[in-house]
Short mmCIF file of C-alpha atoms in Angstrom, two decimals:
data_model
loop_
_atom_site.label_atom_id
_atom_site.label_comp_id
_atom_site.label_asym_id
_atom_site.label_seq_id
_atom_site.Cartn_x
_atom_site.Cartn_y
_atom_site.Cartn_z
CA MET A 575 -27.18 -38.98 -22.45
CA LYS A 576 -26.13 -38.97 -18.97
CA ILE A 577 -21.83 -36.63 -18.03
CA THR A 578 -19.97 -37.63 -15.63
CA ASN A 579 -18.22 -35.79 -12.56
CA PRO A 580 -15.71 -34.02 -11.81
CA VAL A 581 -16.65 -31.44 -15.35
CA LEU A 582 -13.27 -29.83 -14.55
CA THR A 583 -10.76 -32.33 -12.93
CA GLY A 584 -7.92 -31.73 -11.24
CA PHE A 585 -7.38 -29.19 -8.32
CA HIS A 586 -9.71 -26.52 -9.58
CA PRO A 587 -11.88 -25.81 -5.55
CA ASP A 588 -14.63 -23.01 -4.98
CA ALA A 589 -16.53 -22.61 -8.44
CA SER A 590 -18.70 -19.32 -8.90
CA VAL A 591 -20.57 -19.13 -11.54
CA VAL A 592 -23.02 -16.57 -12.93
CA LYS A 593 -24.91 -16.44 -16.04
CA VAL A 594 -25.35 -13.59 -18.98
CA GLY A 595 -27.78 -14.20 -22.02
CA GLN A 596 -27.64 -17.96 -23.21
CA ASP A 597 -23.55 -17.93 -21.52
CA TYR A 598 -21.87 -19.57 -18.48
CA TYR A 599 -19.25 -18.24 -16.23
CA LEU A 600 -17.47 -20.25 -13.95
CA ALA A 601 -14.31 -18.87 -11.51
CA THR A 602 -12.83 -20.81 -9.71
CA SER A 603 -9.50 -20.93 -6.96
CA THR A 604 -5.97 -20.56 -8.40
CA PHE A 605 -3.61 -20.30 -4.61
CA GLU A 606 -0.69 -19.03 -4.53
CA TRP A 607 -0.55 -19.76 -8.53
CA MET A 608 0.21 -17.37 -11.22
CA PRO A 609 -2.10 -16.21 -13.54
CA GLY A 610 -4.66 -15.95 -10.81
CA VAL A 611 -8.42 -17.42 -11.01
CA GLU A 612 -9.56 -19.23 -13.12
CA ILE A 613 -12.14 -17.44 -15.18
CA TYR A 614 -13.97 -21.29 -18.23
CA HIS A 615 -17.39 -20.43 -20.35
CA THR A 616 -19.74 -22.23 -21.54
CA LYS A 617 -22.37 -22.40 -23.34
CA ASN A 618 -23.63 -25.99 -22.11
CA LEU A 619 -23.09 -26.86 -18.28
CA VAL A 620 -20.42 -29.65 -19.43
CA ASP A 621 -17.52 -28.45 -22.65
CA TRP A 622 -15.72 -26.16 -19.94
CA GLN A 623 -13.37 -23.79 -21.80
CA LEU A 624 -10.47 -21.59 -19.93
CA VAL A 625 -11.16 -17.84 -21.07
CA SER A 626 -9.75 -14.99 -18.74
CA ASN A 627 -6.66 -15.46 -16.03
CA PRO A 628 -8.54 -11.79 -14.53
CA LEU A 629 -4.53 -11.50 -12.63
CA GLN A 630 -1.56 -11.35 -14.45
CA GLN A 631 1.01 -8.94 -12.54
CA LYS A 632 2.38 -7.60 -9.69
CA ASP A 633 0.25 -5.08 -9.20
CA GLN A 634 -3.04 -6.97 -9.95
CA ALA A 635 -1.33 -9.74 -6.58
CA ASN A 636 1.46 -10.20 -4.79
CA LEU A 637 2.15 -13.24 -4.05
CA ILE A 638 5.39 -13.33 -2.91
CA GLY A 639 5.92 -14.52 0.51
CA ASN A 640 2.93 -15.97 0.98
CA TYR A 641 2.48 -18.87 2.87
CA ASN A 642 1.60 -22.23 1.23
CA SER A 643 -2.07 -23.07 0.14
CA GLY A 644 -2.43 -18.93 1.50
CA SER A 645 -2.85 -16.36 -1.07
CA ILE A 646 -6.13 -15.72 -3.62
CA TRP A 647 -9.17 -17.85 -2.21
CA ALA A 648 -12.35 -18.46 -3.24
CA PRO A 649 -13.06 -16.37 -5.91
CA HIS A 650 -16.83 -15.49 -6.65
CA LEU A 651 -17.68 -13.75 -9.65
CA SER A 652 -21.04 -11.81 -10.70
CA TYR A 653 -22.53 -9.40 -13.22
CA SER A 654 -24.10 -6.25 -13.15
CA GLU A 655 -24.96 -2.84 -15.09
CA GLY A 656 -23.04 -4.01 -18.04
CA LYS A 657 -19.92 -5.20 -15.94
CA PHE A 658 -18.53 -8.35 -14.81
CA TRP A 659 -17.37 -8.07 -11.47
CA LEU A 660 -14.84 -10.20 -9.56
CA LEU A 661 -14.24 -10.33 -6.03
CA ILE A 662 -10.76 -11.75 -3.97
CA THR A 663 -9.06 -12.24 -0.86
CA ASP A 664 -5.39 -12.86 -1.10
CA VAL A 665 -4.60 -14.57 2.47
CA LYS A 666 -1.41 -13.31 3.75
CA THR A 667 -1.15 -15.09 6.98
CA GLY A 668 -2.16 -18.58 8.48
CA ASN A 669 -2.38 -18.06 11.85
CA ALA A 670 -4.34 -16.55 14.90
CA PHE A 671 -4.60 -12.98 13.19
CA LYS A 672 -5.47 -14.05 9.01
CA ASP A 673 -4.69 -11.49 7.10
CA THR A 674 -7.78 -11.63 4.36
CA LEU A 675 -7.33 -8.88 2.05
CA ASN A 676 -10.49 -8.38 -0.11
CA TYR A 677 -10.04 -6.46 -3.33
CA VAL A 678 -13.06 -5.88 -6.73
CA LEU A 679 -11.86 -5.89 -9.61
CA SER A 680 -14.69 -4.91 -12.74
CA CYS A 681 -14.97 -5.53 -16.76
CA GLU A 682 -16.96 -4.96 -19.65
CA THR A 683 -15.03 -8.31 -21.10
CA ILE A 684 -14.60 -11.49 -19.76
CA ASP A 685 -12.32 -11.59 -21.32
CA GLY A 686 -10.36 -8.16 -21.23
CA ASP A 687 -8.14 -6.42 -19.05
CA TRP A 688 -9.47 -6.21 -15.67
CA GLY A 689 -7.52 -3.23 -14.34
CA GLU A 690 -6.27 -2.82 -10.69
CA PRO A 691 -7.29 -4.52 -8.00
CA VAL A 692 -9.64 -1.96 -5.38
CA PHE A 693 -8.71 -2.43 -1.55
CA ILE A 694 -12.28 -3.48 0.38
CA THR A 695 -11.71 -5.00 3.77
CA ALA A 696 -9.81 -6.78 5.42
CA SER A 697 -12.67 -8.29 8.56
CA GLY A 698 -12.72 -12.39 6.76
CA PHE A 699 -11.77 -14.56 3.12
CA ASP A 700 -15.11 -15.64 0.72
CA PRO A 701 -16.85 -12.45 -0.30
CA ALA A 702 -18.96 -12.56 -2.36
CA PHE A 703 -21.57 -9.51 -3.71
CA PHE A 704 -24.89 -9.97 -4.25
CA HIS A 705 -26.84 -7.39 -6.91
CA ASP A 706 -31.18 -6.64 -5.88
CA ASP A 707 -33.14 -5.59 -8.13
CA ASP A 708 -33.64 -2.72 -6.75
CA GLY A 709 -30.50 -1.22 -7.86
CA ARG A 710 -28.52 -1.98 -4.35
CA HIS A 711 -25.59 -3.84 -4.61
CA TYR A 712 -24.38 -5.55 -1.21
CA ILE A 713 -20.43 -7.86 0.16
CA LEU A 714 -21.08 -10.63 2.30
CA SER A 715 -18.39 -12.57 3.46
CA MET A 716 -17.70 -15.27 6.04
CA LEU A 717 -16.38 -13.43 9.77
CA PHE A 718 -12.91 -13.94 11.26
CA ASP A 719 -12.66 -13.60 14.90
CA HIS A 720 -8.41 -13.78 16.14
CA ARG A 721 -9.65 -13.65 19.66
CA LEU A 722 -9.15 -16.90 21.50
CA GLU A 723 -11.76 -17.10 23.41
CA LYS A 724 -14.57 -17.39 20.19
CA PRO A 725 -14.63 -19.36 17.02
CA ASN A 726 -12.30 -18.06 14.55
CA PHE A 727 -15.16 -18.76 11.86
CA SER A 728 -17.84 -15.79 13.31
CA GLY A 729 -20.49 -16.30 11.12
CA LEU A 730 -21.38 -14.24 8.30
CA VAL A 731 -21.98 -10.57 7.73
CA MET A 732 -23.06 -8.51 5.05
CA GLN A 733 -22.63 -4.18 3.75
CA GLU A 734 -24.03 -2.57 1.22
CA TYR A 735 -21.73 -1.45 -1.87
CA ASP A 736 -21.54 1.69 -4.19
CA LEU A 737 -20.38 0.09 -7.86
CA LYS A 738 -19.75 3.82 -8.84
CA GLU A 739 -17.74 5.40 -5.64
CA MET A 740 -16.16 1.53 -5.15
CA LYS A 741 -16.49 1.56 -1.45
CA LEU A 742 -18.78 0.01 0.86
CA VAL A 743 -21.62 2.40 2.85
CA GLY A 744 -22.98 2.03 5.82
CA LYS A 745 -22.93 0.34 8.64
CA ARG A 746 -21.28 -4.22 8.54
CA LYS A 747 -24.64 -6.13 9.83
CA HIS A 748 -23.41 -9.52 11.24
CA PHE A 749 -26.63 -11.39 10.61
CA PHE A 750 -26.13 -15.19 9.83
CA THR A 751 -23.91 -17.34 12.63
CA GLY A 752 -24.21 -20.35 10.69
CA THR A 753 -25.45 -23.98 11.40
CA ASP A 754 -25.54 -26.84 13.59
CA LEU A 755 -22.95 -28.14 11.36
CA GLY A 756 -20.75 -25.01 11.90
CA VAL A 757 -17.46 -23.71 10.06
CA CYS A 758 -19.51 -21.35 7.60
CA GLU A 759 -18.42 -19.60 5.13
CA GLY A 760 -18.43 -19.06 0.82
CA PRO A 761 -22.09 -17.15 1.15
CA GLN A 762 -23.91 -16.48 -1.55
CA ILE A 763 -27.45 -15.30 -1.85
CA ILE A 764 -30.39 -14.93 -5.67
CA LYS A 765 -33.41 -14.26 -5.51
CA LYS A 766 -36.19 -16.27 -5.93
CA ASP A 767 -40.14 -15.30 -6.41
CA GLY A 768 -39.74 -12.69 -3.34
CA TYR A 769 -37.37 -14.24 -0.92
CA TYR A 770 -33.70 -14.35 -0.24
CA TYR A 771 -31.54 -17.96 -0.35
CA LEU A 772 -28.83 -17.97 1.38
CA LEU A 773 -25.88 -20.71 0.03
CA ALA A 774 -23.16 -21.44 1.91
CA ALA A 775 -20.22 -24.19 2.63
CA ALA A 776 -20.20 -25.68 6.04
CA GLY A 777 -18.05 -28.25 8.21
CA GLY A 778 -15.02 -27.02 7.05
CA THR A 779 -12.94 -28.00 3.13
CA GLY A 780 -12.40 -31.69 4.63
CA TYR A 781 -14.47 -34.78 4.60
CA SER A 782 -16.91 -32.93 6.99
CA HIS A 783 -17.38 -30.17 3.87
CA ALA A 784 -20.78 -29.79 3.20
CA ALA A 785 -23.29 -26.77 1.27
CA THR A 786 -26.54 -25.38 3.61
CA VAL A 787 -29.75 -23.27 2.43
CA CYS A 788 -31.16 -20.40 4.38
CA ARG A 789 -34.01 -17.67 2.77
CA SER A 790 -35.80 -14.53 4.39
CA LYS A 791 -37.61 -12.17 2.91
CA ASP A 792 -35.24 -9.45 3.93
CA VAL A 793 -32.11 -9.28 2.92
CA PHE A 794 -30.32 -8.74 6.31
CA GLY A 795 -32.34 -12.20 7.40
CA PRO A 796 -33.44 -13.68 10.20
CA TYR A 797 -32.65 -16.23 8.02
CA GLU A 798 -34.85 -19.60 8.15
CA VAL A 799 -32.36 -22.79 8.24
CA SER A 800 -34.44 -25.06 4.83
CA PRO A 801 -36.00 -28.54 6.37
CA TYR A 802 -33.77 -30.62 4.01
CA HIS A 803 -30.11 -29.84 5.81
CA PRO A 804 -28.08 -29.92 4.76
CA LEU A 805 -28.39 -29.48 0.40
CA LEU A 806 -25.43 -31.75 -0.18
CA THR A 807 -22.02 -33.82 1.64
CA SER A 808 -21.00 -36.78 1.87
CA LYS A 809 -19.29 -36.64 5.32
CA PRO A 810 -21.98 -39.15 6.12
CA ASP A 811 -20.92 -41.81 3.46
CA PRO A 812 -17.65 -43.30 2.63
CA THR A 813 -18.66 -45.31 -0.01
CA LEU A 814 -19.16 -42.18 -2.08
CA PRO A 815 -16.59 -41.87 -5.04
CA LEU A 816 -17.28 -37.89 -4.91
CA GLN A 817 -15.87 -36.73 -1.73
CA LYS A 818 -15.36 -33.43 0.45
CA SER A 819 -18.33 -32.59 -1.06
CA GLY A 820 -19.54 -28.89 -0.62
CA HIS A 821 -19.25 -24.76 -0.98
CA ALA A 822 -21.93 -24.57 -4.03
CA SER A 823 -23.08 -21.82 -6.78
CA PHE A 824 -26.86 -22.03 -8.44
CA ILE A 825 -26.72 -22.77 -11.51
CA GLU A 826 -30.16 -21.43 -13.58
CA VAL A 827 -30.52 -22.76 -17.36
CA THR A 828 -34.36 -22.06 -16.79
CA LYS A 829 -36.72 -21.40 -14.54
CA ASP A 830 -37.91 -25.32 -13.89
CA GLU A 831 -34.59 -26.30 -14.91
CA TRP A 832 -31.41 -25.61 -12.09
CA TYR A 833 -28.28 -27.55 -10.62
CA ILE A 834 -25.39 -26.44 -8.54
CA SER A 835 -22.17 -26.46 -8.58
CA HIS A 836 -19.79 -28.28 -6.93
CA ILE A 837 -15.80 -28.92 -4.62
CA CYS A 838 -15.35 -33.11 -4.66
CA ALA A 839 -12.59 -34.73 -4.35
CA ARG A 840 -11.79 -38.35 -5.86
CA PRO A 841 -9.50 -40.38 -3.16
CA LEU A 842 -7.38 -42.62 -3.82
CA THR A 843 -8.80 -45.38 -1.55
CA GLN A 844 -11.49 -44.80 0.74
CA ARG A 845 -11.31 -41.27 2.91
CA GLY A 846 -7.42 -41.56 1.81
CA ALA A 847 -4.97 -38.67 -0.22
CA CYS A 848 -6.76 -36.55 -2.43
CA VAL A 849 -3.73 -36.25 -4.83
CA LEU A 850 -5.72 -34.77 -7.44
CA GLY A 851 -7.23 -32.03 -5.51
CA ARG A 852 -10.60 -30.31 -4.92
CA GLU A 853 -12.44 -30.85 -7.66
CA THR A 854 -15.81 -29.11 -9.58
CA ALA A 855 -19.09 -31.28 -10.21
CA LEU A 856 -22.75 -30.58 -11.62
CA GLN A 857 -25.76 -32.41 -9.98
CA PRO A 858 -30.25 -31.02 -10.67
CA ILE A 859 -31.64 -29.61 -7.83
CA GLU A 860 -35.63 -29.23 -7.74
CA TRP A 861 -37.63 -26.53 -6.27
CA ILE A 862 -39.85 -28.44 -3.61
CA ASP A 863 -42.18 -25.67 -1.84
CA GLY A 864 -39.93 -22.98 -2.21
CA TRP A 865 -36.55 -24.92 -0.86
CA PRO A 866 -34.24 -26.29 -3.28
CA ARG A 867 -33.41 -30.59 -2.34
CA LEU A 868 -30.89 -32.75 -5.24
CA THR A 869 -33.45 -34.35 -7.95
CA ASN A 870 -32.06 -37.87 -7.02
CA GLY A 871 -33.69 -36.61 -3.18
CA THR A 872 -30.14 -38.04 -1.66
CA ILE A 873 -27.93 -35.55 0.54
CA TYR A 874 -25.41 -37.28 -1.59
CA PRO A 875 -23.88 -36.44 -4.73
CA ASP A 876 -24.46 -38.35 -8.14
CA LEU A 877 -20.54 -39.52 -10.22
CA GLU A 878 -22.94 -39.60 -13.10
CA ILE A 879 -25.69 -37.64 -14.30
CA VAL A 880 -28.31 -36.84 -17.17
CA ALA A 881 -26.92 -34.52 -18.51
CA PRO A 882 -28.91 -30.51 -19.36
CA SER A 883 -31.47 -29.98 -22.03
CA ILE A 884 -28.95 -27.61 -23.18
CA ALA A 885 -26.25 -30.46 -24.25
CA LYS A 886 -27.51 -31.83 -27.07
CA ASN A 887 -25.36 -34.07 -28.75
CA VAL A 888 -21.84 -32.78 -26.34
CA VAL A 889 -19.70 -35.06 -26.08
CA GLN A 890 -17.42 -34.78 -22.61
CA THR A 891 -14.17 -35.51 -22.93
CA ASN A 892 -11.83 -37.25 -20.23
CA ASP A 893 -8.60 -38.00 -22.14
CA HIS A 894 -6.49 -33.87 -20.73
CA SER A 895 -3.62 -34.85 -22.57
CA THR A 896 -1.99 -32.04 -24.31
CA SER A 897 1.01 -31.44 -26.08
CA CYS A 898 3.20 -28.91 -26.29
CA ASP A 899 6.64 -27.90 -28.30
CA PHE A 900 7.03 -24.35 -27.87
CA SER A 901 6.64 -22.90 -31.62
CA GLU A 902 4.39 -20.14 -30.70
CA LYS A 903 4.74 -16.73 -29.80
CA THR A 904 2.84 -17.59 -25.94
CA ILE A 905 2.78 -20.70 -23.39
CA PRO A 906 -0.28 -22.81 -23.77
CA THR A 907 -2.79 -20.41 -20.65
CA TYR A 908 -2.90 -24.63 -18.64
CA PHE A 909 0.60 -23.17 -17.46
CA LYS A 910 0.66 -21.86 -14.23
CA SER A 911 3.45 -20.15 -12.52
CA LEU A 912 4.41 -19.95 -8.24
CA ARG A 913 4.13 -16.95 -6.87
CA ARG A 914 4.84 -13.98 -9.64
CA PRO A 915 3.89 -13.70 -13.29
CA MET A 916 4.97 -17.09 -16.10
CA GLU A 917 7.40 -13.47 -17.67
CA GLU A 918 9.30 -12.73 -15.45
CA LYS A 919 11.58 -16.01 -15.78
CA THR A 920 10.37 -17.23 -18.76
CA SER A 921 10.57 -16.75 -22.34
CA LEU A 922 10.60 -18.42 -25.83
CA THR A 923 12.00 -15.78 -28.38
CA ASP A 924 15.75 -16.45 -26.51
CA CYS A 925 16.25 -19.30 -27.50
CA PRO A 926 13.43 -19.92 -30.84
CA GLY A 927 11.72 -22.98 -30.80
CA TYR A 928 12.20 -23.43 -26.72
CA LEU A 929 10.92 -22.29 -23.65
CA ARG A 930 13.93 -21.19 -21.78
CA LEU A 931 13.65 -20.48 -17.85
CA TYR A 932 16.95 -18.50 -15.81
CA GLY A 933 17.38 -20.35 -13.13
CA GLU A 934 16.70 -18.27 -9.44
CA GLN A 935 16.42 -19.17 -5.82
CA SER A 936 15.10 -22.64 -4.94
CA LEU A 937 12.89 -25.18 -4.90
CA THR A 938 11.47 -24.24 -1.22
CA SER A 939 11.14 -20.69 -2.00
CA VAL A 940 7.87 -19.26 -1.22
CA HIS A 941 9.82 -15.70 -3.50
CA ASN A 942 11.49 -15.72 -6.80
CA GLN A 943 11.47 -19.30 -7.62
CA THR A 944 11.48 -20.50 -11.84
CA ILE A 945 8.74 -23.35 -12.29
CA VAL A 946 6.00 -23.97 -14.55
CA VAL A 947 3.41 -26.43 -14.06
CA ARG A 948 0.44 -27.82 -15.21
CA ARG A 949 -2.64 -29.21 -12.56
CA PHE A 950 -2.73 -33.21 -12.41
CA GLN A 951 -5.66 -34.04 -14.57
CA ASP A 952 -5.38 -37.67 -14.59
CA PHE A 953 -4.90 -40.38 -11.73
CA SER A 954 -2.63 -42.33 -14.26
CA PHE A 955 -0.20 -40.21 -17.12
CA LYS A 956 2.83 -39.50 -18.60
CA VAL A 957 5.11 -35.88 -18.44
CA GLU A 958 8.08 -36.16 -21.46
CA THR A 959 10.37 -33.23 -21.82
CA GLU A 960 13.51 -32.52 -23.43
CA MET A 961 15.85 -30.54 -21.53
CA THR A 962 19.28 -28.15 -22.61
CA PHE A 963 20.92 -27.45 -19.86
CA ASP A 964 24.81 -27.15 -18.78
CA PRO A 965 25.62 -26.31 -15.53
CA ASP A 966 28.82 -25.03 -14.12
CA ASN A 967 28.05 -25.69 -9.94
CA PHE A 968 26.48 -27.83 -7.65
CA GLN A 969 24.01 -24.63 -7.28
CA GLN A 970 23.11 -24.46 -10.86
CA MET A 971 19.69 -26.96 -11.43
CA ALA A 972 17.43 -28.24 -13.59
CA GLY A 973 14.79 -30.17 -14.27
CA LEU A 974 11.26 -32.25 -14.15
CA THR A 975 9.08 -32.12 -10.66
CA LEU A 976 6.27 -33.52 -9.37
CA PHE A 977 4.97 -30.53 -7.38
CA TYR A 978 2.83 -30.11 -4.41
CA ASP A 979 4.31 -26.84 -3.18
CA THR A 980 7.37 -25.82 -1.39
CA ASP A 981 7.68 -28.53 1.08
CA ASN A 982 6.37 -31.80 -1.07
CA TRP A 983 7.97 -32.04 -4.05
CA HIS A 984 9.89 -34.94 -6.26
CA TYR A 985 12.31 -33.59 -8.55
CA LEU A 986 14.64 -35.82 -10.41
CA HIS A 987 17.10 -32.32 -11.63
CA VAL A 988 20.25 -32.11 -13.32
CA SER A 989 23.17 -30.67 -11.67
CA TYR A 990 27.33 -29.88 -12.37
CA ASP A 991 29.18 -32.04 -9.25
CA GLU A 992 32.75 -30.65 -9.00
CA ASP A 993 34.30 -34.10 -7.62
CA LEU A 994 32.94 -36.71 -10.57
CA GLU A 995 34.17 -33.43 -12.80
CA SER A 996 30.91 -34.22 -14.98
CA ARG A 997 27.07 -33.25 -14.76
CA TYR A 998 24.94 -35.18 -12.99
CA ILE A 999 21.69 -36.34 -12.84
CA GLN A 1000 20.02 -37.21 -9.74
CA LEU A 1001 15.78 -37.86 -7.95
CA GLU A 1002 15.36 -36.03 -5.04
CA THR A 1003 12.60 -35.42 -2.69
CA ASP A 1004 11.68 -33.22 -0.33
CA GLU A 1005 8.54 -34.55 2.66
CA LEU A 1006 7.60 -32.22 4.83
CA ASN A 1007 10.74 -30.34 4.63
CA GLN A 1008 12.43 -33.55 5.04
CA PHE A 1009 14.93 -34.21 1.88
CA SER A 1010 16.40 -36.74 0.85
CA TYR A 1011 17.61 -39.19 -2.54
CA ALA A 1012 15.52 -41.55 -4.23
CA SER A 1013 18.50 -42.26 -6.58
CA GLU A 1014 21.92 -42.23 -7.00
CA ARG A 1015 23.96 -39.67 -8.41
CA ILE A 1016 24.53 -41.17 -11.94
CA PRO A 1017 27.21 -38.51 -14.00
CA ILE A 1018 26.27 -38.00 -18.36
CA LYS A 1019 29.42 -37.50 -20.07
CA GLU A 1020 27.54 -37.23 -23.34
CA ASN A 1021 26.89 -33.50 -24.32
CA ALA A 1022 23.73 -33.91 -25.46
CA PRO A 1023 19.84 -32.88 -24.80
CA ILE A 1024 18.47 -35.15 -21.78
CA GLN A 1025 14.90 -36.16 -22.10
CA LEU A 1026 13.01 -36.41 -18.65
CA VAL A 1027 10.10 -38.50 -18.04
CA VAL A 1028 8.30 -39.91 -15.23
CA GLU A 1029 5.13 -42.22 -15.10
CA VAL A 1030 2.35 -41.84 -12.54
CA ASP A 1031 -0.39 -44.27 -11.76
CA HIS A 1032 -2.63 -43.31 -8.62
CA ASP A 1033 0.06 -43.53 -5.74
CA LYS A 1034 2.92 -43.62 -7.22
CA ALA A 1035 5.56 -42.15 -10.21
CA GLN A 1036 8.93 -43.82 -12.03
CA PHE A 1037 11.08 -40.76 -13.30
CA TYR A 1038 14.05 -41.96 -16.05
CA PHE A 1039 15.67 -40.16 -18.31
CA GLY A 1040 17.63 -40.97 -21.43
CA THR A 1041 19.95 -39.51 -23.39
CA SER A 1042 21.48 -41.08 -27.48
CA GLU A 1043 20.16 -43.76 -25.06
CA LYS A 1044 17.19 -45.10 -25.14
CA LEU A 1045 14.83 -44.43 -21.48
CA LYS A 1046 16.29 -45.78 -18.53
CA LYS A 1047 14.24 -46.28 -14.77
CA ILE A 1048 15.89 -43.89 -12.23
CA GLY A 1049 15.52 -44.80 -7.98
CA ASP A 1050 12.16 -47.24 -7.71
CA THR A 1051 9.32 -45.53 -7.26
CA VAL A 1052 7.80 -42.82 -4.78
CA ALA A 1053 4.83 -41.65 -3.54
CA VAL A 1054 2.55 -39.71 -5.07
CA ASP A 1055 0.20 -39.80 -2.31
CA THR A 1056 2.07 -37.33 -0.06
CA LEU A 1057 1.26 -34.29 -2.38
CA SER A 1058 -2.27 -33.98 -0.99
CA ASP A 1059 -4.11 -31.79 0.48
CA ASP A 1060 -4.37 -35.09 2.91
CA PHE A 1061 -1.50 -36.00 3.41
CA ILE A 1062 -0.19 -32.69 4.44
CA LYS A 1063 -3.31 -32.22 7.06
CA ALA A 1064 -2.54 -35.55 8.40
CA ASN A 1065 0.79 -34.24 9.43
CA GLY A 1066 -0.67 -31.11 11.52
CA LYS A 1067 -0.15 -28.47 8.23
CA LEU A 1068 -3.22 -27.35 6.01
CA ALA A 1069 -3.72 -27.70 2.73
CA PHE A 1070 -5.84 -26.69 0.00
CA THR A 1071 -4.36 -27.26 -3.26
CA GLY A 1072 -4.13 -29.71 -5.84
CA ALA A 1073 -0.24 -31.70 -7.42
CA MET A 1074 1.06 -30.78 -10.30
CA VAL A 1075 3.21 -31.36 -12.54
CA GLY A 1076 6.24 -29.44 -14.35
CA ILE A 1077 9.98 -28.19 -15.63
CA CYS A 1078 11.89 -25.62 -13.07
CA ALA A 1079 15.55 -24.51 -13.31
CA GLN A 1080 17.42 -23.02 -10.25
CA ASP A 1081 20.88 -20.64 -10.15
CA MET A 1082 21.70 -19.96 -6.32
CA ASP A 1083 24.54 -19.39 -7.19
CA ASP A 1084 25.01 -16.25 -9.33
CA HIS A 1085 21.62 -16.71 -10.88
CA SER A 1086 22.77 -16.82 -14.69
CA SER A 1087 22.22 -20.59 -16.03
CA TYR A 1088 18.82 -21.26 -17.55
CA ALA A 1089 18.11 -24.28 -19.21
CA ASP A 1090 16.01 -24.93 -22.40
CA PHE A 1091 12.87 -27.02 -22.63
CA SER A 1092 11.83 -28.38 -26.87
CA TYR A 1093 8.47 -29.75 -25.95
CA PHE A 1094 6.71 -30.72 -23.13
CA ASN A 1095 3.83 -33.59 -23.57
CA TYR A 1096 1.27 -34.74 -20.76
CA THR A 1097 -0.72 -37.49 -22.06
CA SER A 1098 -3.51 -39.41 -20.48
CA LYS A 1099 -3.66 -43.12 -18.77
CA ASN A 1100 -6.58 -43.56 -17.43
#
């Protein structure tokens, strides 16, 4: 039996995996999206189910005002002394002085209350625990150096940590400076057969990304680089279907069966835009003379791999369709909100059978937006929703959006035009914080719910709307490849997330208006 990568499709980067008994848990980054950190569970490494979002409230992660693609980076999940341990970084600024606030949380159960984060340090990002078999515990991370004459990525540091006192002890040691690939980050350590194996990301998060392995007899080194170097990359071959491969995590199934999870991305064209963001894939590895190597004998990731031995009779699903009529007591867990808890400006009870969104700040705000989205998981899909909305003025808006960040989106919205003396619908686009209309302004005289639809097909999308009549196209197709890390980076800004689709509401007047949505259906068309 074979399975196809990625095993987690759409924006799911920086996977960290821990095995507890026969259960495997995987944590991924969420950046500015709340609830923060997604933890998945499986017993077979193929069928992953979302079971926990540890960062639920502002006292656990206050992301208000954080810059785009900042906030929650590369979590690390581990298990020791009867508890799960989660390390996170909240990245506040992205300039020469990168403020990277690292915290630790713990919980006895994976889906319990993780409590309030405890601050550790702000010296760098991508922190990870290593729980040694002698009962000592260490936290390692990359070291960020703001000095102009120094490399920002200054290698790796490690310091002992007291789990009972919840604080660092002893002195920080700069124990590894990286490899010839540069940009050393995302460190993780395992102990096997008397060696400490250091697995780290290298080469940056783009098309030069890689995973490297070193080992030492002492946890603080010195570390020797593997003869199979790098362990994983797709940099030399632009034709590989899985690009940007790196940032890996070891997974032990049995003593003789091992895997790594790793970041990957699938561009629309060769080394082009990756609108699905960075995804999570799986590769089998083998140990040769004490060193790990991909079982395919190369440094390149495979699109298809032999399923793990624990995945007998498991059917891998490639249909990511979801249907929601908002009749339940909670919003489905695949929905995310931007920088703040979802319940602050949403309600399932104020108009039963509908999701009510109370409008507040604009779609460009990095503070208090009202937006509910889910990630793209397919290159081709259709989203349908129906909205009831009665705006009083042009500053009240609501509708359907394809959204990357506050500077890059497409928005089919309903508002009010005082000259037309009626509601209207219009498609607006924001590309690198430059705004334009992608359709004419169409009056809506009929006082009825409005259907909003978008069909995405790889690099293009077509929007539709309708009331009592059949659906009508609005505007021409709009570009989807602009909603990608690659497009934004090519224009001078850093970006690390992925494209989203969802519903939103704004009231840039008195914050009194609201929109009611009766359903939200996402249909895979691959």
